[in-house]
CSV table of C-alpha atoms and ligand atoms in Angstrom, one decimal:
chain,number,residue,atom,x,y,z
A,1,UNK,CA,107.2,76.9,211.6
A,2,UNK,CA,104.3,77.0,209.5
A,3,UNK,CA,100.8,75.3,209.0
A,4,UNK,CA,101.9,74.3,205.4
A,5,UNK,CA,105.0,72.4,206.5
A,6,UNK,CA,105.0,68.5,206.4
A,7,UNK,CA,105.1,67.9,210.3
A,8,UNK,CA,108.6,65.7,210.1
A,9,UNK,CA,110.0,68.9,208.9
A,10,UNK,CA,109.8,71.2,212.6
A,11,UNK,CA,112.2,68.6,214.2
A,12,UNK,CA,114.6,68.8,211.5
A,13,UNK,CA,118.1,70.1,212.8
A,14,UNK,CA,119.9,70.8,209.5
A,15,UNK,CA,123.6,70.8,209.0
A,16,UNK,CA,125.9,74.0,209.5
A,17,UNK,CA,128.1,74.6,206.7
A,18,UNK,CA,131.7,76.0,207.3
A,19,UNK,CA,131.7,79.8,206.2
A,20,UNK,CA,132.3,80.9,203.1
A,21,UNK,CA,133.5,84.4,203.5
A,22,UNK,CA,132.0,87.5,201.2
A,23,UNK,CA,135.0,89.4,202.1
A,24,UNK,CA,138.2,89.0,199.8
A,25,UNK,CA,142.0,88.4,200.6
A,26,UNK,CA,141.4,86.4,203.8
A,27,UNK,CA,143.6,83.5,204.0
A,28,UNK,CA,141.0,80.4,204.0
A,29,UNK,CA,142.2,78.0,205.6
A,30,UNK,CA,138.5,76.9,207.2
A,31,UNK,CA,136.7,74.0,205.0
A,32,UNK,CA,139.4,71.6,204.0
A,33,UNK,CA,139.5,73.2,200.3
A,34,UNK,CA,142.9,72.6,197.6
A,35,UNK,CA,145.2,75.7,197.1
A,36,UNK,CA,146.1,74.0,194.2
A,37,UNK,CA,143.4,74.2,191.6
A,38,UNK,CA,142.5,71.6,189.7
A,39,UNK,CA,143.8,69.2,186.5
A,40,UNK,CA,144.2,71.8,183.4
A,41,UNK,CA,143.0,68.9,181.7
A,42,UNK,CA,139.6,68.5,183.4
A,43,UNK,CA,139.4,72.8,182.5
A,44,UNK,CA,139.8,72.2,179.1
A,45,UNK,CA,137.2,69.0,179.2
A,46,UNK,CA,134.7,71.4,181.1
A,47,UNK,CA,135.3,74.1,179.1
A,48,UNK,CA,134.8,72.1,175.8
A,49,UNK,CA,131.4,71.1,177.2
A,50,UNK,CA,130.4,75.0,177.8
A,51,UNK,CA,131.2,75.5,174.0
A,52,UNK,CA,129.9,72.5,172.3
A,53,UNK,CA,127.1,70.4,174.6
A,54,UNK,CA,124.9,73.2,177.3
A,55,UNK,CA,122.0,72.6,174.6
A,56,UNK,CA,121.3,69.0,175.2
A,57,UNK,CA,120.4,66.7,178.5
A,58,UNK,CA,123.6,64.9,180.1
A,59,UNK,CA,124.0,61.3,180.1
A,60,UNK,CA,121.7,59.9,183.3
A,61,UNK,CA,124.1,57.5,183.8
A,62,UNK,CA,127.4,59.1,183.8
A,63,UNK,CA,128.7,56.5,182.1
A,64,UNK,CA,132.3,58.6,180.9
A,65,UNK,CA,132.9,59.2,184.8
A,66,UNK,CA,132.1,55.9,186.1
A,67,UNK,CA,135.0,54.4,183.6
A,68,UNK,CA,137.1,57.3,184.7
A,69,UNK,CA,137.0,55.9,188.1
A,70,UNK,CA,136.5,52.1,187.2
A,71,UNK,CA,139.5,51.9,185.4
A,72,UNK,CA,141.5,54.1,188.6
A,73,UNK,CA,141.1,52.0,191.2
A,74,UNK,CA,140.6,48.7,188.7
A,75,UNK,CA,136.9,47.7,189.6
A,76,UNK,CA,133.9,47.1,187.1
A,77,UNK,CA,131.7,50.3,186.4
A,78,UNK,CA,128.8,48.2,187.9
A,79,UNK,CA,130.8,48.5,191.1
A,80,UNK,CA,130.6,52.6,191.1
A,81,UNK,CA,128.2,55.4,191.9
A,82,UNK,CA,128.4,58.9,191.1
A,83,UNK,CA,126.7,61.8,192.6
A,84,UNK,CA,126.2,65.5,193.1
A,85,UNK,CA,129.2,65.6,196.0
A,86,UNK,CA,129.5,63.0,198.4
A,87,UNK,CA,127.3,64.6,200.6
A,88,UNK,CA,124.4,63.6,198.1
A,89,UNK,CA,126.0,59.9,198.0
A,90,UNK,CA,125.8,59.6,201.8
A,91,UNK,CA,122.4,61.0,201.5
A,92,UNK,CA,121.3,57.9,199.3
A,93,UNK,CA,123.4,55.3,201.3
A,94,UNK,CA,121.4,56.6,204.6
A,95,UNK,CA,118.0,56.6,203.0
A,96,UNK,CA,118.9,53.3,200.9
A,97,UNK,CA,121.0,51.4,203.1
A,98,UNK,CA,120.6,52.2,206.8
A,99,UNK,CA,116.8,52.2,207.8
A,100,UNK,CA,116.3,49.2,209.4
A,101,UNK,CA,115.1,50.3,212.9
A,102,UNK,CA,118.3,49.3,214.8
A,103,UNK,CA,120.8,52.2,215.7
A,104,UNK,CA,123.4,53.7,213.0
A,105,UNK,CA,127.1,53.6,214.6
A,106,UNK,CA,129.9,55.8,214.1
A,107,UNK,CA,132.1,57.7,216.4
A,108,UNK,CA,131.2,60.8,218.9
A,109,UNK,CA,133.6,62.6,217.6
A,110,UNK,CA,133.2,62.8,213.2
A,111,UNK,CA,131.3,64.5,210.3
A,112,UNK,CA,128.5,66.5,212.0
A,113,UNK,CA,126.3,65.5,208.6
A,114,UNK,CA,125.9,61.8,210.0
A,115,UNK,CA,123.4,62.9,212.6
A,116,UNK,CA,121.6,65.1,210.4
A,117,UNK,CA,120.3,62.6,207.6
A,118,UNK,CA,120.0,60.4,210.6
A,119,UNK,CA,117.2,63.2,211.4
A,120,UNK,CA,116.4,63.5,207.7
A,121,UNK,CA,115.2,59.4,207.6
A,122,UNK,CA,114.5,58.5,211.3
A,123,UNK,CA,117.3,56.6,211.8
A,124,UNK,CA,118.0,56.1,215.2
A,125,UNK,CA,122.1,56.1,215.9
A,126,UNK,CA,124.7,55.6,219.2
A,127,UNK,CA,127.8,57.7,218.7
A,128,UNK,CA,130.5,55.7,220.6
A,129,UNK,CA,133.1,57.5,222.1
A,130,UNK,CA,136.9,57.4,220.5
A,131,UNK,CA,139.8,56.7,222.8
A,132,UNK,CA,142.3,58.6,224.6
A,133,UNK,CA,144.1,58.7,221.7
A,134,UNK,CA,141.2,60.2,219.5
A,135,UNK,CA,141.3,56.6,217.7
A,136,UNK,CA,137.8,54.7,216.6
A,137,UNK,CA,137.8,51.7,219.4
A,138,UNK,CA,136.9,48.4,217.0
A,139,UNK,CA,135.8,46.4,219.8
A,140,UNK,CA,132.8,48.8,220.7
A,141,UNK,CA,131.0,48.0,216.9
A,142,UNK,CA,130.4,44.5,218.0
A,143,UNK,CA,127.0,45.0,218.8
A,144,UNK,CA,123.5,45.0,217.2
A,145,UNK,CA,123.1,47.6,214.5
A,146,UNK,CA,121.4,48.6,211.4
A,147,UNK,CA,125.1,49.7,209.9
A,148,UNK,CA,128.6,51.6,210.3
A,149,UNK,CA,129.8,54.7,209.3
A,150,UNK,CA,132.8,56.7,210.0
A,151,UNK,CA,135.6,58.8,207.7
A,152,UNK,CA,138.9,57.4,207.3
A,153,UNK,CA,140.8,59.4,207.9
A,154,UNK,CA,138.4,60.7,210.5
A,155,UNK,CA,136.8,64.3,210.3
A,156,UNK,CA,138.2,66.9,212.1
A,157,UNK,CA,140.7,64.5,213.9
A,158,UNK,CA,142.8,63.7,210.7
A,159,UNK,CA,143.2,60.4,212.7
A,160,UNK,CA,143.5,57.2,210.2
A,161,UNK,CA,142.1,53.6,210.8
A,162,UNK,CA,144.2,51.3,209.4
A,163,UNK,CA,142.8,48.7,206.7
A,164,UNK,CA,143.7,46.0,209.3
A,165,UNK,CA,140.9,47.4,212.0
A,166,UNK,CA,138.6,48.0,208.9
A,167,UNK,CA,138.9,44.0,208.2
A,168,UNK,CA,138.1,43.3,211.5
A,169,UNK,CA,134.8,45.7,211.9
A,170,UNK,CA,133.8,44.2,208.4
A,171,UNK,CA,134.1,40.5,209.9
A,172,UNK,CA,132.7,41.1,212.7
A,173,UNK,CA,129.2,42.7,211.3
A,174,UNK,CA,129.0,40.7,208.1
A,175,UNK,CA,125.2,41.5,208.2
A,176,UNK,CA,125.6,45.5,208.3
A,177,UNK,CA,126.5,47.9,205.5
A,178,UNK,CA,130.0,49.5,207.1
A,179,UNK,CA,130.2,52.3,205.0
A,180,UNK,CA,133.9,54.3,204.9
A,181,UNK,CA,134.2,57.9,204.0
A,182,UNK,CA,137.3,58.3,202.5
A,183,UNK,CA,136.8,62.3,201.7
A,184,UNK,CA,140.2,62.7,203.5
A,185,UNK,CA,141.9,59.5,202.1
A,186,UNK,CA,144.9,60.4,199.7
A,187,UNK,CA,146.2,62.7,201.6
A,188,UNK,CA,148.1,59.7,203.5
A,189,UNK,CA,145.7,56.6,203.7
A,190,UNK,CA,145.0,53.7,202.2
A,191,UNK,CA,141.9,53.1,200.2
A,192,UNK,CA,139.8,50.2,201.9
A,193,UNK,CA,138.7,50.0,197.7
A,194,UNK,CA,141.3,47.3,198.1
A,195,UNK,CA,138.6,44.8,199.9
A,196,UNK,CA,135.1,45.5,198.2
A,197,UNK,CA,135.8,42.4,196.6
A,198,UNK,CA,135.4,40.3,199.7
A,199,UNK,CA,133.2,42.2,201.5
A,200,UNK,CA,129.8,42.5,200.2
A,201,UNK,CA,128.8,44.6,202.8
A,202,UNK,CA,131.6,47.5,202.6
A,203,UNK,CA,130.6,50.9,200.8
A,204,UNK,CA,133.7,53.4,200.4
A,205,UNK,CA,132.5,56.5,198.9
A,206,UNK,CA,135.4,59.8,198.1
A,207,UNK,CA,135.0,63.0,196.3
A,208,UNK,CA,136.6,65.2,194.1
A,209,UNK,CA,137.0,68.6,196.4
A,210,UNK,CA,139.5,67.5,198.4
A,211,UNK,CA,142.7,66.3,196.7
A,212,UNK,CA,141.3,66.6,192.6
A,213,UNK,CA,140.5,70.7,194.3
A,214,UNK,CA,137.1,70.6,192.3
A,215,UNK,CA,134.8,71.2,195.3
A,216,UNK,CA,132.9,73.7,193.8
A,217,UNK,CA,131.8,71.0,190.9
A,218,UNK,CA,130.1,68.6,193.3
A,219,UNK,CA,131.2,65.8,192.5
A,220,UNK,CA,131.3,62.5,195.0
A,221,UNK,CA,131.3,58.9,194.3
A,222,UNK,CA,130.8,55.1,196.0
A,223,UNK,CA,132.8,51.9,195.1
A,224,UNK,CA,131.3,48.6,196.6
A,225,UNK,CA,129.3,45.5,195.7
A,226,UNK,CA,127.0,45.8,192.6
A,227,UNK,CA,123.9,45.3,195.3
A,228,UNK,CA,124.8,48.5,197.1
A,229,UNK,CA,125.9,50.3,194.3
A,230,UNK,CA,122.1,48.7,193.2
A,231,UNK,CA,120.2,50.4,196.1
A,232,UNK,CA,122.1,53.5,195.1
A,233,UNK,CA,120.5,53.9,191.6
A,234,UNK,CA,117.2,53.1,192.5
A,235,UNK,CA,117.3,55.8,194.9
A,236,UNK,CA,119.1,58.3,192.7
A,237,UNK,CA,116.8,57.4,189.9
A,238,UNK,CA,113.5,58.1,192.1
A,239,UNK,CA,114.8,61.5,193.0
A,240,UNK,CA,117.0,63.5,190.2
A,241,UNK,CA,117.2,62.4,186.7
A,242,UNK,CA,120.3,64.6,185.9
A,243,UNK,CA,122.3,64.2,188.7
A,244,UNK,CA,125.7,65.5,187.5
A,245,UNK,CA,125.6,67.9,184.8
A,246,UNK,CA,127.7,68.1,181.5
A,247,UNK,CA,130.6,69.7,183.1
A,248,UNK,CA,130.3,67.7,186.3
A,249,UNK,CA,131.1,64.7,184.2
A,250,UNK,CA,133.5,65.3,181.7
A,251,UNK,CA,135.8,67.3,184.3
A,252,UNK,CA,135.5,64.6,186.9
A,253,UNK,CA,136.2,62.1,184.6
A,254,UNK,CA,139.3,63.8,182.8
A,255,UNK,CA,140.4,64.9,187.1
A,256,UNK,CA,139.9,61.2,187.1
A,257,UNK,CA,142.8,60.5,183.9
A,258,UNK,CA,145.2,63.3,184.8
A,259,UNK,CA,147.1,60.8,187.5
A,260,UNK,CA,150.1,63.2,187.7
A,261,UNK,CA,148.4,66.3,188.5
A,262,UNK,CA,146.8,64.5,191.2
A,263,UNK,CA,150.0,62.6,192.4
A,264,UNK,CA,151.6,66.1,192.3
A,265,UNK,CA,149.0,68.0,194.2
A,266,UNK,CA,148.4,65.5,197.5
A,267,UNK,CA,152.4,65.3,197.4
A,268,UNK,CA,152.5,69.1,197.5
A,269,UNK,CA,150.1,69.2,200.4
A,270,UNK,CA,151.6,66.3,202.3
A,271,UNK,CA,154.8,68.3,202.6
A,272,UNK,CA,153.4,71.7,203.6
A,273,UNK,CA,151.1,69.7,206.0
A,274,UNK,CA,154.6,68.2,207.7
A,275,UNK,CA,156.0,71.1,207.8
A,276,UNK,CA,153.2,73.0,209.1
A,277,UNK,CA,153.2,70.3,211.8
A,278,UNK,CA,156.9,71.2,213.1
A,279,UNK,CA,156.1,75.0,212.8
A,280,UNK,CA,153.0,74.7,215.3
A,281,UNK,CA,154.6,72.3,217.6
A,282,UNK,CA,157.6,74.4,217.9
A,283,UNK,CA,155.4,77.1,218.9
A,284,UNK,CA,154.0,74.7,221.8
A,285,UNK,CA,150.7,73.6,220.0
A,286,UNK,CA,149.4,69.3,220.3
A,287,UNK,CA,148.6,68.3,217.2
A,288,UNK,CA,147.2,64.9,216.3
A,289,UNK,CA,148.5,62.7,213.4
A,290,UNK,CA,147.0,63.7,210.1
A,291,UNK,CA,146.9,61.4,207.5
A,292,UNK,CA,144.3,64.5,205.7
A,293,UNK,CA,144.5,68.2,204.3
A,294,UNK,CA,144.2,69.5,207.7
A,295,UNK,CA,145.7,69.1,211.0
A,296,UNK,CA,143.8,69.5,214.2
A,297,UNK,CA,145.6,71.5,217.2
A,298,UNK,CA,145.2,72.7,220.8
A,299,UNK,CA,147.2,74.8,222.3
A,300,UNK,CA,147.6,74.0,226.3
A,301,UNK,CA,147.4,77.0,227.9
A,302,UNK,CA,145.0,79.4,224.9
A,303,UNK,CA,141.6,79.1,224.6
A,304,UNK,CA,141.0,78.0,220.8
A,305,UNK,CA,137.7,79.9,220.1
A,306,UNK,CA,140.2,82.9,221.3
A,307,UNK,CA,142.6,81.9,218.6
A,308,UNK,CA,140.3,81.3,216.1
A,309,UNK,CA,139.0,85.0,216.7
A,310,UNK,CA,142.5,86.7,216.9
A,311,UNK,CA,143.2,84.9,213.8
A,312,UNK,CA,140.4,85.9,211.8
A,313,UNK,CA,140.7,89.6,213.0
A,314,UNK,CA,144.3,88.9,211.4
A,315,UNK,CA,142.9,87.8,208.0
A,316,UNK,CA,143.2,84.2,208.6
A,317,UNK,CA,140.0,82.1,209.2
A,318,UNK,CA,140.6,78.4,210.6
A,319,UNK,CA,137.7,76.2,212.0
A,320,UNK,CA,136.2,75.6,215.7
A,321,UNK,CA,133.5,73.4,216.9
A,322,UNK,CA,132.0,74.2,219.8
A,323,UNK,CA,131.2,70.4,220.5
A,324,UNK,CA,132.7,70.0,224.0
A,325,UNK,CA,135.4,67.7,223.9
A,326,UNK,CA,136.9,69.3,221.0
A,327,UNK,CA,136.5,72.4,222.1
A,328,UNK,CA,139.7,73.5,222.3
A,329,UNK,CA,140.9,72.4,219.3
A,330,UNK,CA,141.1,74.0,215.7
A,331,UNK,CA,140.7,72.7,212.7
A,332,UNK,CA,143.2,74.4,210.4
A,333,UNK,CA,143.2,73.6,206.6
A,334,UNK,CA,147.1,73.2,205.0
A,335,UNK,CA,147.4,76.0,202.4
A,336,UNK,CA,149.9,76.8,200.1
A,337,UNK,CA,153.5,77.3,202.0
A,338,UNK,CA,152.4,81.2,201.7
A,339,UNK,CA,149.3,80.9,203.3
A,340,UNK,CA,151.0,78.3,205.8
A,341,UNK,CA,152.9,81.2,206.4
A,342,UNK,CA,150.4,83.9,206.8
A,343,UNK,CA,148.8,81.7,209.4
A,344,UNK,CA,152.4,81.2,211.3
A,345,UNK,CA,152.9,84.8,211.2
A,346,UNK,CA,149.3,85.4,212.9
A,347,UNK,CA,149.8,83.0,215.7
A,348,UNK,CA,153.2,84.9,216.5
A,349,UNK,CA,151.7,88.6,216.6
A,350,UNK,CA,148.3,86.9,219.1
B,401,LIG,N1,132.7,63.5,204.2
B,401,LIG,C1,133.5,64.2,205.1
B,401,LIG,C2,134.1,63.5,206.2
B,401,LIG,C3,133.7,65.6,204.8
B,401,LIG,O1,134.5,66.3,205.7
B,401,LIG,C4,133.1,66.2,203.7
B,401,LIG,C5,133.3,67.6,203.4
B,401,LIG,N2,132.6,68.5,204.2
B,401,LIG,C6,132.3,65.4,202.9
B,401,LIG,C7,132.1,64.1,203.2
B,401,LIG,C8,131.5,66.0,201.8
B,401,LIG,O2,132.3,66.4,200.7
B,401,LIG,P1,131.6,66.8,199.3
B,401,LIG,O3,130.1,66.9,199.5
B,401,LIG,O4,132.3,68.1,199.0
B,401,LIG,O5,132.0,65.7,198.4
């Protein structure tokens, strides 16, 4: 604390990012990264803008990408936003479309970043509990807010919301925002894209480090209504000229084109994810559904903060959260069969 700081900043609680490890040749299996790398083709489109285009500003607009994802998922490019990770997108949906006075919603177990820009913009929230079952309950959103948020599939759960229950939330608060992060979606979901049409007041954002494995580009993006996506840009516009850089854009957009290496990679992880699922249940693990590139796992009779130590001192580095009712669960990230392996291996020799 200092006498120069703006006084809003001493309450801030900032958020905790998952560790990225100095050491070498540990098996990370910790922040929900691909094994798989990314589109060659998006490479090459990066790589064409190192050799060519570094001299000159981007495009403000990032016109190239927002086609690129348009012309995916079939919506207008008026319909999109782009921004540096979706972690900056949230950021600009909070501060754009959720101060209104009345409480935020989303689950008490999710995304540890929703309380934080809560902090960030004074936005008071209620985190209502899930069920038994770990499952958002629908029924509790019917009540006064100043908007909804909550990943689908959820974060860490894995735990999917089906586009049914999402209907019914959206009909049932047709004066809120319900915004859906879908960072975790193609790993087994459904898009709620599918309704933005009828729902003015749905925002889905996704991003590109989870199944198009560009995380380290930063690279997120919202699909919804051309007011949101309206609210958006102002913001964006009042805060970072450049938002996505030269490489940003042209490898998001040609990640965006490559549909096979994409369809190839979130079939790839599906697959290990199922069978990384048998593997820890036969070894006496719970593990919830996952529709996402993680599961999340408690063993009944370990302590999980004990695993996740024993693990690490093995080479393999998972994620806890100290939060208490997921305390004894892990968060494990599915890597390549090898690394899915590594981890097996690990857990047999604690
Ligand atoms: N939403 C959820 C639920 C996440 O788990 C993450 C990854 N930490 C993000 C958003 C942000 O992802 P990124 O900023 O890499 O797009």
């Amino acid at each position: 604390m200092s006498k120069f700081w703006s006084p809003f900043v001493k309450d801030l609680v900032p958020y905790v990012p998952g560790e990225q490890p100095k050491i070498a040749n540990l098996v990370k299996l910790n922040t929900n990264e691909n094994p798989y790398g990314p589109s060659p083709k998006a490479i090459a489109a990066m790589q064409a803008e190192v050799n060519d285009n570094l001299r000159l500003y981007p495009d403000p607009n990032s016109d190239r990408l927002k086609q690129a994802v348009a012309e995916f998922y079939g919506v207008r490019t008026d319909q999109v936003f782009v921004g540096n990770g979706s972690d900056e997108v949230l950021a600009h949906a909070f501060h754009g479309l959720f101060q209104h006075g009345r409480p935020l919603l989303f689950p008490d177990v999710t995304y540890s970043f929703y309380p934080v820009y809560c902090g960030l913009y004074g936005i008071p929230f209620e985190a209502l509990p899930l069920d038994e079952q770990f499952q958002i309950r629908v029924e509790d959103y019917a009540r006064p807010n100043g908007g909804i948020i909550f990943p689908n599939p959820n974060a860490p759960t894995g735990c999917l919301l089906a586009l049914e229950a999402i209907e019914r939330l959206l009909q049932a608060n047709p004066d809120s925002v319900v915004l859906v992060d879908e960072a975790y979606i193609d790993f087994g979901g459904e898009t709620a894209i599918a309704l933005v049409d009828r729902y003015p007041n749905l925002l889905v954002t996704q991003t590109l480090s989870k199944s198009r494995s560009l995380a380290g580009l930063r690279v997120g993006l919202a699909v919804g209504h051309p007011d949101l996506i309206e609210a958006l840009e102002r913001i964006k516009n009042s805060f970072n000229s450049y938002p996505l850089d030269r490489m940003a854009i042209a490898g998001a957009a040609a990640a965006f084109e490559d549909r096979s290496h994409f369809e190839d990679t979130c079939r790839k992880v599906i697959e290990s994810r199922e069978a990384l699922v048998a593997a820890m249940e036969a070894r006496g693990f719970d593990v919830l559904p996952s529709a996402a590139n993680f599961v999340f796992a408690r063993h009944p009779q370990r302590d999980a903060a004990e695993i996740a130590a024993g693990l690490r001192e093995r080479g393999v580095i998972v994620r806890h959260f100290k939060q208490q009712r997921i305390a004894q669960f892990l968060r494990i990230t599915i890597g390549t069969p090898d690394q899915n392996q590594a981890l097996l291996s690990a857990l047999d020799r604690l």
